[in-house]
Tab-separated table of C-alpha atoms in Angstrom:
chain	number	residue	atom	x	y	z
A	1265	UNK	CA	131.292	152.609	248.647
A	1266	UNK	CA	133.981	155.010	248.078
A	1267	UNK	CA	135.505	153.159	245.083
A	1268	UNK	CA	132.275	153.156	242.968
A	1269	UNK	CA	132.479	156.892	241.999
A	1270	UNK	CA	136.035	156.473	240.728
A	1271	UNK	CA	135.152	153.784	238.494
A	1272	UNK	CA	132.287	155.568	237.130
A	1273	UNK	CA	134.463	158.774	236.413
A	1274	UNK	CA	136.958	156.417	234.600
A	1275	UNK	CA	134.193	154.949	232.444
A	1276	UNK	CA	132.802	158.336	231.570
A	1277	UNK	CA	136.105	159.464	230.578
A	1278	UNK	CA	136.992	156.670	228.252
A	1279	UNK	CA	133.957	157.134	225.920
A	1280	UNK	CA	134.950	160.885	225.392
A	1281	UNK	CA	138.606	159.759	224.712
A	1282	UNK	CA	137.417	157.182	222.199
A	1283	UNK	CA	135.061	159.497	220.539
A	1284	UNK	CA	137.831	162.087	220.197
A	1285	UNK	CA	140.184	159.613	218.681
A	1286	UNK	CA	137.541	158.657	216.179
A	1287	UNK	CA	136.976	162.116	215.078
A	1288	UNK	CA	140.764	162.703	214.596
A	1289	UNK	CA	140.940	159.434	212.453
A	1290	UNK	CA	137.960	160.410	210.395
A	1291	UNK	CA	139.641	163.915	209.656
A	1292	UNK	CA	142.909	162.307	208.676
A	1293	UNK	CA	141.224	159.936	206.518
A	1294	UNK	CA	139.219	162.408	204.685
A	1295	UNK	CA	142.301	164.673	204.221
A	1296	UNK	CA	144.448	161.843	203.052
A	1297	UNK	CA	141.885	159.993	200.919
A	1298	UNK	CA	143.425	161.348	197.740
A	1299	UNK	CA	146.621	160.401	198.652
A	1300	UNK	CA	145.849	157.182	199.649
A	1301	UNK	CA	143.777	156.406	196.518
A	1302	UNK	CA	146.596	157.523	194.306
A	1303	UNK	CA	149.198	155.427	196.219
A	1304	UNK	CA	146.953	152.472	196.045
A	1305	UNK	CA	146.312	152.885	192.373
A	1306	UNK	CA	150.070	153.047	191.821
A	1307	UNK	CA	150.788	150.308	193.869
A	1308	UNK	CA	148.216	148.422	191.880
A	1309	UNK	CA	149.908	149.489	188.651
A	1310	UNK	CA	153.131	148.381	189.974
A	1311	UNK	CA	151.663	145.111	191.133
A	1312	UNK	CA	149.748	144.491	187.791
A	1313	UNK	CA	151.712	141.936	185.614
A	1314	UNK	CA	153.051	143.801	182.269
A	1315	UNK	CA	153.517	141.926	179.155
A	1316	UNK	CA	156.774	140.872	178.902
A	1317	UNK	CA	158.689	140.722	175.472
A	1318	UNK	CA	159.110	137.475	174.171
A	1319	UNK	CA	162.832	136.209	174.396
A	1320	UNK	CA	164.860	136.051	171.450
A	1321	UNK	CA	164.573	132.206	171.251
A	1322	UNK	CA	160.708	132.337	171.147
A	1323	UNK	CA	160.583	135.023	168.088
A	1324	UNK	CA	158.577	133.502	165.453
A	1325	UNK	CA	160.854	131.990	163.140
A	1326	UNK	CA	160.257	129.303	160.575
A	1327	UNK	CA	160.442	125.969	162.011
A	1328	UNK	CA	162.885	123.323	160.929
A	1329	UNK	CA	160.324	121.219	159.055
A	1330	UNK	CA	159.089	124.145	157.161
A	1331	UNK	CA	162.455	125.259	156.239
A	1332	UNK	CA	163.498	121.584	155.245
A	1333	UNK	CA	160.285	121.546	153.201
A	1334	UNK	CA	160.953	124.709	151.518
A	1335	UNK	CA	164.534	123.779	150.634
A	1336	UNK	CA	163.411	120.387	149.404
A	1337	UNK	CA	160.777	122.339	147.224
A	1338	UNK	CA	163.666	124.342	145.483
A	1339	UNK	CA	165.780	121.134	144.727
A	1340	UNK	CA	165.874	120.206	141.228
A	1341	UNK	CA	163.516	117.376	140.277
A	1342	UNK	CA	163.344	115.542	137.145
A	1343	UNK	CA	160.826	116.672	134.484
A	1344	UNK	CA	159.828	119.572	136.755
A	1345	UNK	CA	158.084	117.216	139.174
A	1346	UNK	CA	156.643	118.983	142.182
A	1347	UNK	CA	154.807	116.072	143.730
A	1348	UNK	CA	155.870	112.848	145.389
A	1349	UNK	CA	156.700	110.097	143.069
A	1350	UNK	CA	153.597	108.145	144.310
A	1351	UNK	CA	151.288	111.074	143.508
A	1352	UNK	CA	152.994	111.444	140.085
A	1353	UNK	CA	152.111	107.954	139.155
A	1354	UNK	CA	148.463	108.667	139.691
A	1355	UNK	CA	148.212	107.367	143.246
A	1356	UNK	CA	146.167	104.671	144.529
A	1357	UNK	CA	146.638	100.719	143.650
A	1358	UNK	CA	148.334	101.171	140.432
A	1359	UNK	CA	151.052	103.601	142.066
A	1360	UNK	CA	151.386	100.977	144.815
A	1361	UNK	CA	151.896	98.126	142.330
A	1362	UNK	CA	154.671	100.101	140.488
A	1363	UNK	CA	156.393	101.255	143.785
A	1364	UNK	CA	156.085	97.596	145.016
A	1365	UNK	CA	154.064	98.662	148.146
A	1366	UNK	CA	152.517	95.339	147.904
A	1367	UNK	CA	155.218	92.859	147.053
A	1368	UNK	CA	152.974	89.967	146.607
A	1369	UNK	CA	150.661	91.759	143.909
A	1370	UNK	CA	153.838	93.389	142.159
A	1371	UNK	CA	155.603	89.915	142.014
A	1372	UNK	CA	152.375	88.357	140.629
A	1373	UNK	CA	152.006	91.140	137.999
A	1374	UNK	CA	155.638	90.878	136.822
A	1375	UNK	CA	155.715	87.145	136.953
A	1376	UNK	CA	152.369	86.910	134.771
A	1377	UNK	CA	153.809	89.382	132.330
A	1378	UNK	CA	157.145	87.268	132.097
A	1379	UNK	CA	154.987	84.151	131.718
A	1380	UNK	CA	153.010	85.595	128.690
A	1381	UNK	CA	156.364	86.963	126.955
A	1382	UNK	CA	157.940	83.623	127.307
A	1383	UNK	CA	154.722	81.788	126.039
A	1384	UNK	CA	154.451	83.987	123.081
A	1385	UNK	CA	158.045	85.022	122.303
A	1386	UNK	CA	160.236	82.057	123.283
A	1387	UNK	CA	157.803	79.123	122.640
A	1388	UNK	CA	156.293	80.649	119.508
A	1389	UNK	CA	152.509	80.468	120.878
A	1390	UNK	CA	150.122	82.550	119.031
A	1391	UNK	CA	147.663	84.922	121.009
A	1392	UNK	CA	144.481	83.689	119.094
A	1393	UNK	CA	145.324	80.095	119.418
A	1394	UNK	CA	146.173	80.725	123.082
A	1395	UNK	CA	142.790	82.507	123.726
A	1396	UNK	CA	140.853	79.711	122.015
A	1397	UNK	CA	142.526	77.010	123.917
A	1398	UNK	CA	141.833	78.554	127.061
A	1399	UNK	CA	138.442	79.122	126.394
A	1400	UNK	CA	138.105	75.565	125.141
A	1401	UNK	CA	139.531	74.078	128.427
A	1402	UNK	CA	137.693	76.400	130.723
A	1403	UNK	CA	134.114	75.859	129.005
A	1404	UNK	CA	134.740	71.953	128.915
A	1405	UNK	CA	135.523	71.704	132.643
A	1406	UNK	CA	132.680	73.714	133.869
A	1407	UNK	CA	130.282	71.999	131.492
A	1408	UNK	CA	131.283	68.538	132.712
A	1409	UNK	CA	131.306	69.708	136.366
A	1410	UNK	CA	127.688	71.021	135.879
A	1411	UNK	CA	126.364	67.774	134.390
A	1412	UNK	CA	128.324	65.648	136.763
A	1413	UNK	CA	127.406	67.176	139.901
A	1414	UNK	CA	124.169	65.190	140.312
A	1415	UNK	CA	126.145	61.825	139.869
A	1416	UNK	CA	128.982	62.757	142.253
A	1417	UNK	CA	126.660	64.364	144.841
A	1418	UNK	CA	128.484	67.785	144.757
A	1419	UNK	CA	127.364	71.266	144.263
A	1420	UNK	CA	127.537	72.702	140.704
A	1421	UNK	CA	129.948	75.289	140.175
A	1422	UNK	CA	129.160	78.773	140.990
A	1423	UNK	CA	129.939	80.960	138.183
A	1424	UNK	CA	129.740	84.431	138.633
A	1425	UNK	CA	127.888	86.982	136.459
A	1426	UNK	CA	129.957	89.374	134.885
A	1427	UNK	CA	128.542	92.695	133.955
A	1428	UNK	CA	130.666	95.753	132.699
A	1429	UNK	CA	129.509	99.087	134.052
A	1430	UNK	CA	128.404	101.501	131.545
A	1431	UNK	CA	129.859	104.382	133.455
A	1432	UNK	CA	133.359	102.607	133.320
A	1433	UNK	CA	133.201	102.259	129.565
A	1434	UNK	CA	132.124	105.889	129.122
A	1435	UNK	CA	134.869	107.184	131.459
A	1436	UNK	CA	137.521	105.171	129.647
A	1437	UNK	CA	136.426	106.315	126.376
A	1438	UNK	CA	136.199	109.843	127.390
A	1439	UNK	CA	139.829	109.884	128.874
A	1440	UNK	CA	141.204	107.998	125.538
A	1441	UNK	CA	139.826	110.261	123.377
A	1442	UNK	CA	140.919	113.354	125.407
A	1443	UNK	CA	144.476	112.032	125.463
A	1444	UNK	CA	144.214	111.258	121.588
A	1445	UNK	CA	142.929	114.715	120.773
A	1446	UNK	CA	145.658	116.318	122.849
A	1447	UNK	CA	148.262	114.422	121.097
A	1448	UNK	CA	146.797	115.386	117.620
A	1449	UNK	CA	146.752	119.020	118.646
A	1450	UNK	CA	150.470	118.794	119.642
A	1451	UNK	CA	151.459	117.095	116.568
A	1452	UNK	CA	149.676	119.879	114.630
A	1453	UNK	CA	151.501	122.552	116.420
A	1454	UNK	CA	154.751	120.951	115.771
A	1455	UNK	CA	154.082	120.674	112.109
A	1456	UNK	CA	153.099	124.271	111.858
A	1457	UNK	CA	156.897	125.113	112.819
A	1458	UNK	CA	155.879	127.134	115.957
A	1459	UNK	CA	158.130	125.365	118.379
A	1460	UNK	CA	161.447	124.040	116.996
A	1461	UNK	CA	162.441	122.758	120.471
A	1462	UNK	CA	159.467	120.557	120.854
A	1463	UNK	CA	159.856	119.326	117.103
A	1464	UNK	CA	163.499	118.448	117.678
A	1465	UNK	CA	162.523	116.417	120.952
A	1466	UNK	CA	159.598	114.611	119.126
A	1467	UNK	CA	161.908	113.817	116.111
A	1468	UNK	CA	164.677	112.472	118.512
A	1469	UNK	CA	162.039	110.333	120.321
A	1470	UNK	CA	160.598	108.747	117.201
A	1471	UNK	CA	164.109	108.096	115.965
A	1472	UNK	CA	165.099	106.325	119.262
A	1473	UNK	CA	161.870	104.225	118.904
A	1474	UNK	CA	162.672	103.221	115.247
A	1475	UNK	CA	166.271	102.376	116.325
A	1476	UNK	CA	164.968	100.249	119.425
A	1477	UNK	CA	162.168	98.713	117.479
A	1478	UNK	CA	164.344	97.445	114.844
A	1479	UNK	CA	166.228	95.275	117.492
A	1480	UNK	CA	163.225	93.488	118.802
A	1481	UNK	CA	159.366	93.030	117.856
A	1482	UNK	CA	156.404	94.567	119.263
A	1483	UNK	CA	155.581	92.022	122.059
A	1484	UNK	CA	159.331	92.272	123.376
A	1485	UNK	CA	158.935	95.960	123.248
A	1486	UNK	CA	155.787	96.043	125.206
A	1487	UNK	CA	157.520	93.631	127.831
A	1488	UNK	CA	160.381	95.908	128.151
A	1489	UNK	CA	158.226	98.851	128.700
A	1490	UNK	CA	156.180	96.965	131.232
A	1491	UNK	CA	159.370	95.743	133.186
A	1492	UNK	CA	160.720	99.249	133.181
A	1493	UNK	CA	157.694	100.752	134.609
A	1494	UNK	CA	157.848	98.387	137.569
A	1495	UNK	CA	161.551	98.727	138.196
A	1496	UNK	CA	162.676	102.206	137.429
A	1497	UNK	CA	159.940	104.120	139.724
A	1498	UNK	CA	160.797	102.120	142.806
A	1499	UNK	CA	164.649	102.529	142.236
A	1500	UNK	CA	164.185	106.367	141.707
A	1501	UNK	CA	162.046	106.697	144.924
A	1502	UNK	CA	164.855	104.827	146.695
A	1503	UNK	CA	167.819	106.987	145.323
A	1504	UNK	CA	165.638	110.149	144.406
A	1505	UNK	CA	168.311	112.860	145.696
A	1506	UNK	CA	171.321	111.056	144.126
A	1507	UNK	CA	169.491	110.826	140.810
A	1508	UNK	CA	168.126	114.240	140.780
A	1509	UNK	CA	171.482	115.621	141.642
A	1510	UNK	CA	172.985	114.040	138.278
A	1511	UNK	CA	170.016	114.957	136.525
A	1512	UNK	CA	170.453	118.717	137.306
A	1513	UNK	CA	174.009	118.522	136.072
A	1514	UNK	CA	173.017	116.878	132.965
A	1515	UNK	CA	170.183	119.218	132.487
A	1516	UNK	CA	172.569	122.245	132.807
A	1517	UNK	CA	174.846	120.769	130.227
A	1518	UNK	CA	172.185	119.984	127.686
A	1519	UNK	CA	170.854	123.736	128.042
A	1520	UNK	CA	174.177	124.895	127.279
A	1521	UNK	CA	174.690	122.826	124.124
A	1522	UNK	CA	171.080	123.758	123.113
A	1523	UNK	CA	171.993	127.522	123.540
A	1524	UNK	CA	175.029	126.969	121.253
A	1525	UNK	CA	172.974	125.041	118.843
A	1526	UNK	CA	170.093	127.528	118.802
A	1527	UNK	CA	172.645	130.287	118.306
A	1528	UNK	CA	174.432	128.780	115.337
A	1529	UNK	CA	171.634	126.675	113.654
A	1530	UNK	CA	168.108	127.280	114.881
A	1531	UNK	CA	168.203	130.981	115.017
A	1532	UNK	CA	168.792	130.918	111.123
A	1533	UNK	CA	166.034	128.411	110.271
A	1534	UNK	CA	162.771	130.301	109.142
A	1535	UNK	CA	159.749	129.671	111.279
A	1536	UNK	CA	156.112	129.540	110.832
A	1537	UNK	CA	153.638	132.321	111.103
A	1538	UNK	CA	152.984	133.204	114.756
A	1539	UNK	CA	149.432	132.776	116.423
A	1540	UNK	CA	146.687	135.353	115.643
A	1541	UNK	CA	146.147	137.279	118.790
A	1542	UNK	CA	142.488	137.278	119.680
A	1543	UNK	CA	141.039	140.921	120.021
């Protein structure tokens, strides 16, 4: 019975002690709130990740592929070519044939041209005779086959219907007329004496054709051009850098010689009237 009051007193003192401690803690919290907030904000700022400067290796620099492409673009190319040889030849299937991308087709084309040249040039066959004999043979075989199919119990030949599209003919005519008109315009400008350099180039080209044409007939000339078109582009594509290097040296030498010739000869030649300026 005597111990009960003591416990009661201790139980009453502890709530008072706890309330006193809570008040002190609240006062300390109120007084140091600003300091805590500032310190917490500083700590947050310190802990916040800051954007780091990129390392020296990651600084934006032109990639190796870009630098190589720019260096390759500055390399001298024959005839001022800026596109690959495939695009310079027009692209598509004709360029594939010229560059032997499909060896079977290219071999067939060159072989067919060679057979035609041998037939007409070496064997002395005439074009009109060849066409007529070919038509006679083809029509005779098809005619006999169509009439004899009922006797031999076989299906008659399937002859496809050939129709030339009108758009194709119109496009070919337009492109041909455009090239012819452009050639006439260039010849007119040359004849007026406004561009001596172009005049000399054209005269040299025509002179070379006359010398070369006197050595062979027209069919042989066409065959040689055809073979050159199917051999030179593929060789140039294979050894492009070496050929362009020699071409650059030759072009520099030609420009030097032309500068001397221009100073001594062309500058003394009277030129035609200049073009009228449009107001």
